[in-house]
mmCIF file of C-alpha atoms in Angstrom:
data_model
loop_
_atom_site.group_PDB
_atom_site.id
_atom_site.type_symbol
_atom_site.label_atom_id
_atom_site.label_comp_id
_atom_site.label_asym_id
_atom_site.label_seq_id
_atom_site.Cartn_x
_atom_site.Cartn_y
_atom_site.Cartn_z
ATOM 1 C CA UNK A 174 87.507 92.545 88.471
ATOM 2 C CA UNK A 175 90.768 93.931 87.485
ATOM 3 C CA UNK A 176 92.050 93.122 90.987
ATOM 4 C CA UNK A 177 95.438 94.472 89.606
ATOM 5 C CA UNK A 178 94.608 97.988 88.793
ATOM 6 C CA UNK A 179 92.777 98.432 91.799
ATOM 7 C CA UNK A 180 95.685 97.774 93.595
ATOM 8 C CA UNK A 181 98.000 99.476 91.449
ATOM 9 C CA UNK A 182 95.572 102.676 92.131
ATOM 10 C CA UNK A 183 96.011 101.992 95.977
ATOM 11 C CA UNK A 184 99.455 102.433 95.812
ATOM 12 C CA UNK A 185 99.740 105.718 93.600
ATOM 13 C CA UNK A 186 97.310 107.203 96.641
ATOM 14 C CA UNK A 187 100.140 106.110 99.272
ATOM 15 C CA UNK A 188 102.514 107.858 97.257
ATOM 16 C CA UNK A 189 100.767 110.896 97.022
ATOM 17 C CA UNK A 190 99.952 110.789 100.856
ATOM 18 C CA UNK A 191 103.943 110.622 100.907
ATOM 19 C CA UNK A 192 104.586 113.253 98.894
ATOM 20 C CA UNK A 193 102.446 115.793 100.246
ATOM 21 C CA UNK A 194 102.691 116.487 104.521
ATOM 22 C CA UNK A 195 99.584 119.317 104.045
ATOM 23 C CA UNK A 196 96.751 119.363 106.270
ATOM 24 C CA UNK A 197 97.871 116.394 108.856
ATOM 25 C CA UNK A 198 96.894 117.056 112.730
ATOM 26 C CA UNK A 199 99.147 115.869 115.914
ATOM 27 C CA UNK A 200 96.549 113.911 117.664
ATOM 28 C CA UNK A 201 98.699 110.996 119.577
ATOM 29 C CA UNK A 202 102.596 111.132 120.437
ATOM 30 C CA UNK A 203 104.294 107.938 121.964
ATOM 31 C CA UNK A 204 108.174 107.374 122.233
ATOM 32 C CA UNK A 205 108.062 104.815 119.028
ATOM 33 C CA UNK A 206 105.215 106.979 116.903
ATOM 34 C CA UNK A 207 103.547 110.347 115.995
ATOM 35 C CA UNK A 208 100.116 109.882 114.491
ATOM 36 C CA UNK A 209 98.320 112.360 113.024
ATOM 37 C CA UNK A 210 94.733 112.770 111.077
ATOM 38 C CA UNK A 211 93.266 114.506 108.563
ATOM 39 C CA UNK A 212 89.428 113.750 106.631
ATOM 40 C CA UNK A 213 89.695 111.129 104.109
ATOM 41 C CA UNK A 214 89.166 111.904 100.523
ATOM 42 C CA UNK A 215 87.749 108.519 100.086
ATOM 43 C CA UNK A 216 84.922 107.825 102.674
ATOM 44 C CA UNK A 217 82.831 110.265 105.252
ATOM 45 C CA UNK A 218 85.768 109.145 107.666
ATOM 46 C CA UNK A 219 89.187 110.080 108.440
ATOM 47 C CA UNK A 220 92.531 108.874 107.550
ATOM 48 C CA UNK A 221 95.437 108.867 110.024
ATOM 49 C CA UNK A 222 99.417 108.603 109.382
ATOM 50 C CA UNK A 223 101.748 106.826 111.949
ATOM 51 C CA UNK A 224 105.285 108.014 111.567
ATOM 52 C CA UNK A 225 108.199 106.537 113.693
ATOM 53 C CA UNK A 226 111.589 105.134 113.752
ATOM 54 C CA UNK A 227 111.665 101.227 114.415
ATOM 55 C CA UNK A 228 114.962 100.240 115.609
ATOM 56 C CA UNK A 229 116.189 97.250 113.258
ATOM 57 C CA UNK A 230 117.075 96.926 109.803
ATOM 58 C CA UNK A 231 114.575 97.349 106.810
ATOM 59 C CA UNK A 232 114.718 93.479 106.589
ATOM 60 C CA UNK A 233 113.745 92.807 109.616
ATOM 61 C CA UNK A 234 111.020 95.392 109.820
ATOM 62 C CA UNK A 235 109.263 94.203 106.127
ATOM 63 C CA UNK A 236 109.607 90.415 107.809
ATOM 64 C CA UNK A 237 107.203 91.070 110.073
ATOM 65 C CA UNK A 238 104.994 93.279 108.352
ATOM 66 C CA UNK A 239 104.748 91.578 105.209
ATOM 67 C CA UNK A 240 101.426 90.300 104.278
ATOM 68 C CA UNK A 241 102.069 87.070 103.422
ATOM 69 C CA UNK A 242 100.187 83.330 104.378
ATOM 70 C CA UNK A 243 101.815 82.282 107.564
ATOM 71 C CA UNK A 244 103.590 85.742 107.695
ATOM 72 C CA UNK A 245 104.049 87.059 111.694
ATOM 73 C CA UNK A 246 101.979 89.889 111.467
ATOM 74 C CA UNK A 247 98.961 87.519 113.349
ATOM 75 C CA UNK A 248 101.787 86.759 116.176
ATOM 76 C CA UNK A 249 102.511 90.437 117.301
ATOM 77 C CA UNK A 250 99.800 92.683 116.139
ATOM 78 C CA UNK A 251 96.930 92.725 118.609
ATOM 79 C CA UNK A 252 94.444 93.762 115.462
ATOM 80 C CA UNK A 253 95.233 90.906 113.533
ATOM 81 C CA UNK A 254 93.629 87.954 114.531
ATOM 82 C CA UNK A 255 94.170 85.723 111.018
ATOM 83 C CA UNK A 256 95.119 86.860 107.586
ATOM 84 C CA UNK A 257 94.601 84.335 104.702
ATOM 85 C CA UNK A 258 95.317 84.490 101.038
ATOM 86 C CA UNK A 259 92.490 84.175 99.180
ATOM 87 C CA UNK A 260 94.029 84.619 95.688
ATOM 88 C CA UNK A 261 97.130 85.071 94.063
ATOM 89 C CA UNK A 262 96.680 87.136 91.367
ATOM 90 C CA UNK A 263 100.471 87.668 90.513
ATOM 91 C CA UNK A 264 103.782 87.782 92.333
ATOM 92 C CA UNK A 265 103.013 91.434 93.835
ATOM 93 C CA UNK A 266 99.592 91.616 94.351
ATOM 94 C CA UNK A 267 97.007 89.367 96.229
ATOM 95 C CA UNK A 268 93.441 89.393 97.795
ATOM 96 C CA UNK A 269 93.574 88.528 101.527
ATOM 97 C CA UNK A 270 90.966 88.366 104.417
ATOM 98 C CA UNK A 271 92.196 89.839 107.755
ATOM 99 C CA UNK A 272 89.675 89.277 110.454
ATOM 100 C CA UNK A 273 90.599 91.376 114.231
ATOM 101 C CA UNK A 274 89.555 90.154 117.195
ATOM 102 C CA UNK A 275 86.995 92.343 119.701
ATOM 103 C CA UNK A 276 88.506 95.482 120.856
ATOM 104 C CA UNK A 277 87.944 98.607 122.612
ATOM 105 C CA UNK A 278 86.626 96.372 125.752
ATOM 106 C CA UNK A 279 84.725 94.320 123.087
ATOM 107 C CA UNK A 280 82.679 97.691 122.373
ATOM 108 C CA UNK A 281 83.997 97.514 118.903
ATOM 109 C CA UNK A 282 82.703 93.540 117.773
ATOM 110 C CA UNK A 283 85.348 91.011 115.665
ATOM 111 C CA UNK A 284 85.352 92.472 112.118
ATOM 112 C CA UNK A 285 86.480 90.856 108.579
ATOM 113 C CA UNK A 286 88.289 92.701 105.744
ATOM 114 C CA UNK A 287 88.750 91.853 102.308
ATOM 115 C CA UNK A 288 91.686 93.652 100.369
ATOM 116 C CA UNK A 289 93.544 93.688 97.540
ATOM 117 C CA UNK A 290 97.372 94.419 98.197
ATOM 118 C CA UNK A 291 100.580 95.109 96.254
ATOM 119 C CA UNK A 292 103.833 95.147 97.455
ATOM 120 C CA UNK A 293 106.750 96.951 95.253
ATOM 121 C CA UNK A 294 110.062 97.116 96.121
ATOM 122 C CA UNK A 295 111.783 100.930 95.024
ATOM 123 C CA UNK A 296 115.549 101.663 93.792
ATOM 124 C CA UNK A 297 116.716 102.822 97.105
ATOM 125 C CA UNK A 298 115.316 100.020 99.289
ATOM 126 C CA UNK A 299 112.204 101.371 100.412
ATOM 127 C CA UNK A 300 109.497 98.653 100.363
ATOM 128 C CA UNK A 301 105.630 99.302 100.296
ATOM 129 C CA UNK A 302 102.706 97.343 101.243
ATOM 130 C CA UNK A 303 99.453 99.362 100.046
ATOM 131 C CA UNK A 304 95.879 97.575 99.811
ATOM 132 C CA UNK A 305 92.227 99.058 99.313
ATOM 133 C CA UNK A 306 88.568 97.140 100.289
ATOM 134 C CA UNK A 307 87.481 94.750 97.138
ATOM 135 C CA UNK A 308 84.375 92.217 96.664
ATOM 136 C CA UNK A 309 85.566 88.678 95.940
ATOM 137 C CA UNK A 310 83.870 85.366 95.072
ATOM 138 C CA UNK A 311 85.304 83.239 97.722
ATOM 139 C CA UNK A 312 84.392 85.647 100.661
ATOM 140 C CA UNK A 313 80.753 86.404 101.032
ATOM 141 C CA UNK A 314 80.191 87.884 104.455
ATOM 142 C CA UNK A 315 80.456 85.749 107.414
ATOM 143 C CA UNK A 316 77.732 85.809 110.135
ATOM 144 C CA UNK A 317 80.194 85.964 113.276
ATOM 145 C CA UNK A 318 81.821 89.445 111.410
ATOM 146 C CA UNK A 319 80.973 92.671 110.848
ATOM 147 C CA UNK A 320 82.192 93.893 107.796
ATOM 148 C CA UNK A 321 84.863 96.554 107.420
ATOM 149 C CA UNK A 322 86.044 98.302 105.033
ATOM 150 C CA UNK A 323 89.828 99.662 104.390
ATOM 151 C CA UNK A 324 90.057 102.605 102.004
ATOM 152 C CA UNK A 325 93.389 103.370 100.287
ATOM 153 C CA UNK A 326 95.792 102.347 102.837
ATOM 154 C CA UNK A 327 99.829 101.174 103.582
ATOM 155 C CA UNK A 328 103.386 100.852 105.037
ATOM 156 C CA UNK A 329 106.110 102.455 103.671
ATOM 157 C CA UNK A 330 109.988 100.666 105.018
ATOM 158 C CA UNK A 331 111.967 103.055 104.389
ATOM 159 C CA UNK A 332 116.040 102.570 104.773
ATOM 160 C CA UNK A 333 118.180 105.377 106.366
ATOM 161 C CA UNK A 334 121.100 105.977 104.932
ATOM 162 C CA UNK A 335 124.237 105.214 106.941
ATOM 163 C CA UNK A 336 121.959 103.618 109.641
ATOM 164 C CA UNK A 337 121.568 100.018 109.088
ATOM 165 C CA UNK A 338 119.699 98.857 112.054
ATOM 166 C CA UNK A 339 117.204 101.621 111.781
ATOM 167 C CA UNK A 340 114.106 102.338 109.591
ATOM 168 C CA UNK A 341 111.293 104.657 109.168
ATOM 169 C CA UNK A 342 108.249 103.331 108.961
ATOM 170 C CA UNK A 343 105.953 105.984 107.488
ATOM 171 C CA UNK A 344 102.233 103.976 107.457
ATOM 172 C CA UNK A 345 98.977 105.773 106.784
ATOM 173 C CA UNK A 346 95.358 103.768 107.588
ATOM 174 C CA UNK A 347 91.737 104.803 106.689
ATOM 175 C CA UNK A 348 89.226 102.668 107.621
ATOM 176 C CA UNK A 349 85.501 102.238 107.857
ATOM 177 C CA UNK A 350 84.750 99.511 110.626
ATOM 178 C CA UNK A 351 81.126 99.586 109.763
ATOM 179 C CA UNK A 352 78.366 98.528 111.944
ATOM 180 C CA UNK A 353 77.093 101.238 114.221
ATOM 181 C CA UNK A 354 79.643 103.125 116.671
ATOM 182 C CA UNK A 355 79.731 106.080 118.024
ATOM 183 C CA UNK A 356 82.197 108.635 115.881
ATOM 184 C CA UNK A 357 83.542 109.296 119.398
ATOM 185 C CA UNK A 358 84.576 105.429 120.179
ATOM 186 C CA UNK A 359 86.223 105.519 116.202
ATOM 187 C CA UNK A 360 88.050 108.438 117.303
ATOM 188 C CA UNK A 361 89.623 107.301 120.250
ATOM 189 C CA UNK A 362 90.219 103.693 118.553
ATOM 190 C CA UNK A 363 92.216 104.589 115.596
ATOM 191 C CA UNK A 364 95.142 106.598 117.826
ATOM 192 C CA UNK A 365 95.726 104.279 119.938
ATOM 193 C CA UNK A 366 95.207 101.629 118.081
ATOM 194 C CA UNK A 367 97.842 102.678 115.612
ATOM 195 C CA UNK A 368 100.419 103.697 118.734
ATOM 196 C CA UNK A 369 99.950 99.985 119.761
ATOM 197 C CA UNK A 370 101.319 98.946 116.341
ATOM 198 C CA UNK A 371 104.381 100.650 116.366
ATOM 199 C CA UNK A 372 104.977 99.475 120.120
ATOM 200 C CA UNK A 373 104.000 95.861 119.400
ATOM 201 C CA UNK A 374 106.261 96.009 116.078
ATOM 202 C CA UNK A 375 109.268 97.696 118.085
ATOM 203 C CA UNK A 376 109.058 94.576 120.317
ATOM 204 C CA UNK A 377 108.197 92.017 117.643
ATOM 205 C CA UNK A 378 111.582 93.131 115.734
ATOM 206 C CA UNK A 379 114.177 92.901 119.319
ATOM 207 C CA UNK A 380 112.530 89.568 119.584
ATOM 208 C CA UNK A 381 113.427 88.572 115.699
ATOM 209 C CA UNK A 382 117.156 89.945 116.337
ATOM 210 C CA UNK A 383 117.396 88.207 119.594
#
């Protein structure tokens, strides 16, 4: 599989979701976040953008989003219970398992995802993680998981100019959690869910600077 190209792909979509602010609906507004929705182009689901300001430097942001093997993202974000490598296919791009923990008041059971993702770096700063759903060898489906799928999906770091310990962090999520819930329970989940990010990443980042 040309694990590569697939990724490459994934990030071209983030870029146009970037570029073009048509068609998004307010549906959650928190102090660190606005998230808004819109129906996916790539599965009978929707796909929802968090925007928000995350007060510490670019640096500090991407070091604790980064998906990386011992990275912190499993220490502060709630959905993340453990995120493994499962093959480097060059310096930029990777396939990784994420598997997330019960949530929703264990409505919604522990799930597994397998990705590939690309980071790329950009001339003024801004840093991207963007991944998309893939098959691999080494991850059959486990029997303790339902298997998700993640559609075209990322983070965006983006510096502000003349503001240092600031960053906007523009990220956009589509996901299918499979199994059999309610559209309602999805609908509710993915909102807060994705307010709960930005909070837990606003505190993750004081307590890297502190």
């Amino acid at each position: 599989m040309d694990y590569a190209g697939v990724a490459e792909a994934a990030a071209e979509k983030m870029e146009l979701y970037r570029r073009d602010p048509g068609g998004w609906r307010g549906c959650r507004r928190t102090s660190e976040v606005s998230v808004s929705w819109r129906p996916s182009a790539e599965f009978a689901g929707n796909a929802y953008r968090g925007e928000g300001i995350v007060p510490a430097s670019p640096q500090d942001v991407w070091e604790c989003i980064k998906p990386v093997a011992g990275g912190l993202r499993t220490k502060w974000d709630q959905n993340v219970k453990d995120f493994e490598v499962v093959e480097g296919v060059s310096d930029t791009v990777s396939v990784c398992r994420t598997t997330t923990p019960s949530a929703f008041m264990r409505i919604i059971s522990p799930r597994e995802f397998v990705d590939v993702v690309l980071i790329k770096q950009y001339e003024d700063g801004t840093m991207l993680s963007a991944a998309t759903n893939v098959e691999h060898p080494l991850c059959p489906p486990q029997p303790n998981f339902v298997r998700g799928f993640n559609y075209p999906c990322g983070c965006f770091c983006i510096p502000l100019p003349g503001e240092p310990d600031r960053t906007q962090l523009l990220s956009f999520f589509q996901t299918d959690l499979g199994g059999y819930l309610p559209q309602t329970v999805v609908d509710s989940f993915f909102p807060a869910s994705i307010a709960g990010f930005y909070s837990n990443l606003t505190k993750a980042v004081k307590a890297l600077k502190a």
